[in-house]
Structure formats: structure tokens, C-alpha cells
Amino acid sequence: MGQKVNPIGFRTGVMTGWKSRWYASKQEFAELLVEDQKIRNFIKKRTDSSGKPMYPMIAKIEIERTRDEVKVVLHSARPGVLIGRKGERVEELQNDLQNLIGRRVNIKIEEITRPELVAQLVAEDIAEQLSKRASFRRTMKRALDQTMEAGAKGIKIQLAGRLGGAEMSRREKAIAGSMPLSTLRAKIDYGFAEAWIAQGHLGVQVWINQGTYEEQTDGADAQTGQAPKKPKRAYKR
């Protein structure tokens, strides 16, 4: 089970929140869901004239809707690039999204201070290195070391494809620390990226163990809420 379940999907609604937070009627739901996907694809896949992504180092895109506007929260390790000089790039992106979906859009940017602990950013960095023809074993080793030094409890990286230009595709896996994929209390982050090389696509999967979720209590003492233990009844033969 641990290898077959996306740890984020496994925990969504149980330990983690949803990336899209809004309510819609049955008639509007499908349309708004497609709209969310359009927004995410537009931001993640938009490139400049040289083919580089216009909005790099974005780990997560959260969408909230009210009756009047769509709020888009971008979690980025490079907020300065997104904002631009005097906020020019944010305004440009906001206008582009408004033209794309035909609704008022409000963009909020949150900074990621430790990108080495975010699985999506680690996966994208590995994919970028592989696209530049770096050695896949050296790239994996470097990513493992950087993430563990940053304070992670564990990391697992899996590459799939024609690694090193081989004739037959295969999978290579590297792991450091602990990776309890089936334990819901464990805070596991997951990221996926693709590297485009001359031989085809390489898939990059990254799991990072960030520790455990903080316990949420309502303040009541657990012992006072326990049912009193009754003495065992003695049965006579």
C-alpha cells in the first residue's frame, strides 16, 4: 500500500486541507473545476521566448472562491521574481488570468523559506539538472544530502525512463532516513516532475518526510473525558 498511494491524496481531508476551497451547486461544479485546472496549467506551463518558465519555483497553487472574486494563493521560493519591479508582473498575471476565466482575480504570494524541504521544488530541480545532461546518480545524491542537511526526517527519490541514455527504460531509487508512507500521522510531502532529454521523458518522483503533524486538541483534559473503568465481574462456576 505504501508504494501505491499518493501520500498527499491519502491524507487530504484527514490531515491536510484541500488545494481548492469553494462550494458550488451541482450544475456549476464541473465548470469551476475545469476553471481551476486552467488557472494552474496557465501559471505552471507558461514560458518566455527562450522556453524558460515565467513563474519559476512555485510549489503549490491554492484557489479560494467567493461570490465576487477568485483568490489565487501562490507558494513560491522566489517571490521577488513573481512580484517584479513595483509589482508589475503580479498585475500582468492578474490581468491575464482575468481574461482567461472572465472573473475578477486576486493574487496572493506566500514565500517558502526552505525549498529543500518541499518535494515539488526538489523534483523540479532534479528534472532541470537532468535536462542539462547531468549524471542522474550524482544529481540524486546531491538532492538527498541537501534535504537531509535542511532537517528532513527522510527522503526518497525515484527516477524512471531511459536513464543515462540506455536502450531500455528502468527505475532507479534512492532513499535516506525514514519514510513511513502508510502512517497518517507522518507529514509526507510528494512531488512529481518530468525531465525532457534527447532520448525521451524521465519521470522524477520525490517523497520527503517532514516529521509528524502537530496534535490538535480542544483544550479538554483527556483523562477527565475517559469513561470510568468498571471492576471486572467475577463469575461463579
Tab-separated table of C-alpha atoms in Angstrom:
chain	number	residue	atom	x	y	z
A	1	MET	CA	0.000	0.000	0.000
A	2	GLY	CA	2.788	2.431	0.833
A	3	GLN	CA	4.144	2.410	-2.723
A	4	LYS	CA	0.751	2.639	-4.443
A	5	VAL	CA	-0.871	5.645	-2.744
A	6	ASN	CA	-0.014	9.301	-3.347
A	7	PRO	CA	0.658	10.425	0.252
A	8	ILE	CA	-0.979	13.834	-0.293
A	9	GLY	CA	-4.171	12.347	-1.742
A	10	PHE	CA	-4.113	9.760	1.029
A	11	ARG	CA	-4.107	12.482	3.719
A	12	THR	CA	-6.309	15.136	2.047
A	13	GLY	CA	-9.381	15.760	4.143
A	14	VAL	CA	-7.870	13.825	7.056
A	15	MET	CA	-4.590	15.533	7.997
A	16	THR	CA	-4.239	18.187	5.260
A	17	GLY	CA	-6.641	20.649	3.665
A	18	TRP	CA	-7.827	20.847	0.065
A	19	LYS	CA	-5.957	22.897	-2.550
A	20	SER	CA	-9.242	24.258	-3.912
A	21	ARG	CA	-11.583	25.620	-1.262
A	22	TRP	CA	-15.032	26.594	-2.512
A	23	TYR	CA	-18.604	25.365	-2.729
A	24	ALA	CA	-20.733	25.143	-5.870
A	25	SER	CA	-24.052	23.692	-6.939
A	26	LYS	CA	-24.185	20.513	-8.999
A	27	GLN	CA	-24.773	22.486	-12.215
A	28	GLU	CA	-21.714	24.749	-11.763
A	29	PHE	CA	-19.274	22.317	-10.132
A	30	ALA	CA	-17.763	20.791	-13.303
A	31	GLU	CA	-17.279	24.186	-14.945
A	32	LEU	CA	-15.495	25.641	-11.911
A	33	LEU	CA	-13.304	22.533	-11.569
A	34	VAL	CA	-12.130	22.919	-15.189
A	35	GLU	CA	-11.541	26.621	-14.494
A	36	ASP	CA	-9.247	25.734	-11.549
A	37	GLN	CA	-7.243	23.408	-13.777
A	38	LYS	CA	-6.916	26.130	-16.449
A	39	ILE	CA	-5.526	28.545	-13.848
A	40	ARG	CA	-2.977	26.003	-12.585
A	41	ASN	CA	-1.844	24.994	-16.089
A	42	PHE	CA	-1.540	28.626	-17.189
A	43	ILE	CA	0.718	29.518	-14.249
A	44	LYS	CA	2.854	26.346	-14.246
A	45	LYS	CA	3.305	25.880	-18.010
A	46	ARG	CA	3.702	29.451	-19.246
A	47	THR	CA	7.154	30.084	-20.711
A	48	ASP	CA	9.007	33.101	-22.081
A	49	SER	CA	10.547	33.460	-25.556
A	50	SER	CA	13.617	31.387	-24.557
A	51	GLY	CA	11.490	28.491	-23.264
A	52	LYS	CA	12.134	29.105	-19.553
A	53	PRO	CA	9.155	29.130	-17.143
A	54	MET	CA	7.906	32.661	-16.475
A	55	TYR	CA	6.860	31.829	-12.916
A	56	PRO	CA	9.585	29.516	-11.508
A	57	MET	CA	9.817	27.757	-8.132
A	58	ILE	CA	6.066	27.573	-7.463
A	59	ALA	CA	5.387	24.600	-5.196
A	60	LYS	CA	1.642	24.888	-4.674
A	61	ILE	CA	-1.314	26.844	-6.075
A	62	GLU	CA	-4.340	27.204	-3.800
A	63	ILE	CA	-7.661	28.585	-5.038
A	64	GLU	CA	-10.462	30.071	-2.941
A	65	ARG	CA	-13.709	31.404	-4.383
A	66	THR	CA	-16.244	33.901	-3.123
A	67	ARG	CA	-19.283	35.215	-4.951
A	68	ASP	CA	-17.324	38.227	-6.228
A	69	GLU	CA	-13.774	37.032	-6.910
A	70	VAL	CA	-11.295	34.178	-7.246
A	71	LYS	CA	-8.397	34.273	-4.780
A	72	VAL	CA	-5.237	32.534	-6.033
A	73	VAL	CA	-2.509	31.834	-3.446
A	74	LEU	CA	0.933	31.081	-4.906
A	75	HIS	CA	3.513	29.385	-2.654
A	76	SER	CA	6.870	30.307	-4.176
A	77	ALA	CA	10.526	30.079	-3.176
A	78	ARG	CA	11.285	33.151	-5.355
A	79	PRO	CA	8.551	35.691	-4.626
A	80	GLY	CA	10.678	38.572	-5.942
A	81	VAL	CA	10.602	37.120	-9.478
A	82	LEU	CA	6.814	36.740	-9.296
A	83	ILE	CA	6.193	40.245	-7.971
A	84	GLY	CA	8.594	42.052	-10.310
A	85	ARG	CA	9.581	45.691	-10.109
A	86	LYS	CA	6.852	47.648	-8.254
A	87	GLY	CA	4.502	44.679	-8.638
A	88	GLU	CA	4.390	44.810	-12.455
A	89	ARG	CA	4.480	41.037	-13.009
A	90	VAL	CA	1.755	40.300	-10.462
A	91	GLU	CA	-0.574	42.834	-12.102
A	92	GLU	CA	0.204	41.379	-15.526
A	93	LEU	CA	-0.527	37.821	-14.307
A	94	GLN	CA	-3.707	39.028	-12.603
A	95	ASN	CA	-4.964	40.635	-15.827
A	96	ASP	CA	-4.074	37.548	-17.884
A	97	LEU	CA	-5.993	35.262	-15.506
A	98	GLN	CA	-8.994	37.596	-15.523
A	99	ASN	CA	-9.036	37.472	-19.329
A	100	LEU	CA	-8.647	33.670	-19.233
A	101	ILE	CA	-11.588	32.896	-16.934
A	102	GLY	CA	-13.678	36.065	-17.184
A	103	ARG	CA	-13.830	36.666	-13.411
A	104	ARG	CA	-12.135	39.049	-11.007
A	105	VAL	CA	-8.889	37.518	-9.718
A	106	ASN	CA	-6.966	38.423	-6.571
A	107	ILE	CA	-3.410	37.042	-6.306
A	108	LYS	CA	-1.596	36.483	-3.021
A	109	ILE	CA	2.035	35.295	-2.825
A	110	GLU	CA	3.478	33.374	0.125
A	111	GLU	CA	7.218	32.771	0.456
A	112	ILE	CA	8.740	29.323	1.009
A	113	THR	CA	11.794	29.812	3.208
A	114	ARG	CA	13.172	26.240	2.976
A	115	PRO	CA	12.766	24.975	-0.624
A	116	GLU	CA	14.946	21.920	0.191
A	117	LEU	CA	12.056	20.566	2.309
A	118	VAL	CA	9.381	20.963	-0.395
A	119	ALA	CA	9.106	17.825	-2.531
A	120	GLN	CA	7.726	19.549	-5.654
A	121	LEU	CA	10.618	22.035	-5.763
A	122	VAL	CA	13.193	19.280	-5.196
A	123	ALA	CA	11.636	17.215	-8.032
A	124	GLU	CA	11.672	20.206	-10.407
A	125	ASP	CA	15.301	20.965	-9.528
A	126	ILE	CA	16.319	17.345	-10.258
A	127	ALA	CA	14.385	17.429	-13.554
A	128	GLU	CA	16.143	20.660	-14.550
A	129	GLN	CA	19.568	19.153	-13.809
A	130	LEU	CA	18.735	16.015	-15.828
A	131	SER	CA	17.585	18.181	-18.762
A	132	LYS	CA	21.068	19.751	-18.712
A	133	ARG	CA	22.555	16.241	-19.105
A	134	ALA	CA	23.855	15.961	-15.544
A	135	SER	CA	24.636	12.490	-14.180
A	136	PHE	CA	21.438	11.128	-12.632
A	137	ARG	CA	23.237	9.337	-9.766
A	138	ARG	CA	25.184	12.444	-8.788
A	139	THR	CA	22.016	14.564	-9.002
A	140	MET	CA	20.083	12.169	-6.761
A	141	LYS	CA	22.917	12.028	-4.216
A	142	ARG	CA	23.164	15.832	-4.078
A	143	ALA	CA	19.397	16.204	-3.560
A	144	LEU	CA	19.440	13.583	-0.768
A	145	ASP	CA	22.276	15.340	1.056
A	146	GLN	CA	20.771	18.848	0.745
A	147	THR	CA	17.341	17.758	2.011
A	148	MET	CA	18.707	15.787	4.975
A	149	GLU	CA	21.007	18.704	5.927
A	150	ALA	CA	17.970	21.024	5.858
A	151	GLY	CA	16.399	18.975	8.659
A	152	ALA	CA	14.153	16.420	6.953
A	153	LYS	CA	13.447	13.109	8.703
A	154	GLY	CA	13.754	11.190	5.434
A	155	ILE	CA	13.646	11.447	1.639
A	156	LYS	CA	13.001	9.007	-1.197
A	157	ILE	CA	13.705	9.761	-4.876
A	158	GLN	CA	12.633	7.571	-7.789
A	159	LEU	CA	13.617	8.165	-11.420
A	160	ALA	CA	12.045	6.313	-14.342
A	161	GLY	CA	12.868	6.302	-18.057
A	162	ARG	CA	15.880	5.815	-20.305
A	163	LEU	CA	18.380	6.784	-17.624
A	164	GLY	CA	21.821	7.637	-18.911
A	165	GLY	CA	20.583	7.205	-22.497
A	166	ALA	CA	20.108	3.433	-22.085
A	167	GLU	CA	18.205	1.458	-24.724
A	168	MET	CA	15.693	0.095	-22.215
A	169	SER	CA	13.863	2.217	-19.658
A	170	ARG	CA	14.219	1.327	-15.990
A	171	ARG	CA	13.726	2.698	-12.484
A	172	GLU	CA	16.361	3.872	-10.048
A	173	LYS	CA	15.546	4.559	-6.396
A	174	ALA	CA	17.483	6.293	-3.610
A	175	ILE	CA	16.387	6.691	-0.006
A	176	ALA	CA	17.769	8.301	3.145
A	177	GLY	CA	16.250	8.413	6.629
A	178	SER	CA	12.783	7.027	7.429
A	179	MET	CA	9.788	7.056	5.074
A	180	PRO	CA	6.574	5.769	6.780
A	181	LEU	CA	4.178	6.119	3.807
A	182	SER	CA	1.267	4.279	5.433
A	183	THR	CA	1.224	6.255	8.707
A	184	LEU	CA	-1.277	9.116	8.564
A	185	ARG	CA	0.436	10.989	11.422
A	186	ALA	CA	3.624	11.278	9.346
A	187	LYS	CA	3.848	14.543	7.401
A	188	ILE	CA	4.898	13.278	3.960
A	189	ASP	CA	5.261	15.729	1.077
A	190	TYR	CA	5.147	14.430	-2.513
A	191	GLY	CA	6.330	15.989	-5.762
A	192	PHE	CA	6.436	14.924	-9.401
A	193	ALA	CA	8.221	16.468	-12.381
A	194	GLU	CA	9.260	15.449	-15.893
A	195	ALA	CA	12.660	15.962	-17.484
A	196	TRP	CA	12.854	16.314	-21.263
A	197	ILE	CA	16.015	14.739	-22.666
A	198	ALA	CA	17.074	13.687	-26.167
A	199	GLN	CA	16.037	10.063	-25.537
A	200	GLY	CA	12.541	10.971	-24.284
A	201	HIS	CA	10.907	11.753	-20.942
A	202	LEU	CA	12.268	10.985	-17.493
A	203	GLY	CA	9.837	10.885	-14.581
A	204	VAL	CA	11.012	12.232	-11.221
A	205	GLN	CA	9.142	11.352	-8.012
A	206	VAL	CA	10.151	12.721	-4.609
A	207	TRP	CA	8.805	11.899	-1.141
A	208	ILE	CA	10.006	13.969	1.847
A	209	ASN	CA	9.278	13.094	5.480
A	210	GLN	CA	8.872	16.425	7.308
A	211	GLY	CA	8.151	14.894	10.717
A	212	THR	CA	4.684	14.482	12.233
A	213	TYR	CA	1.577	16.649	12.241
A	214	GLU	CA	1.061	18.688	15.394
A	215	GLU	CA	-1.653	17.259	17.609
A	216	GLN	CA	-4.810	19.358	17.639
A	217	THR	CA	-6.616	19.306	20.978
A	218	ASP	CA	-9.693	21.235	22.061
A	219	GLY	CA	-8.094	22.040	25.443
A	220	ALA	CA	-10.045	19.476	27.456
A	221	ASP	CA	-8.055	17.118	29.626
A	222	ALA	CA	-8.018	13.699	28.013
A	223	GLN	CA	-8.063	11.858	31.354
A	224	THR	CA	-11.205	13.625	32.620
A	225	GLY	CA	-13.038	12.658	29.452
A	226	GLN	CA	-12.326	8.965	29.863
A	227	ALA	CA	-15.094	6.625	30.906
A	228	PRO	CA	-14.577	5.189	34.397
A	229	LYS	CA	-13.228	1.672	34.390
A	230	LYS	CA	-15.630	-0.783	35.991
A	231	PRO	CA	-14.206	-3.662	38.006
A	232	LYS	CA	-14.320	-6.973	36.240
A	233	ARG	CA	-17.315	-9.032	37.177
A	234	ALA	CA	-16.451	-12.254	38.985
A	235	TYR	CA	-18.256	-15.209	37.523
A	236	LYS	CA	-19.088	-18.120	39.778
A	237	ARG	CA	-18.965	-21.606	38.432
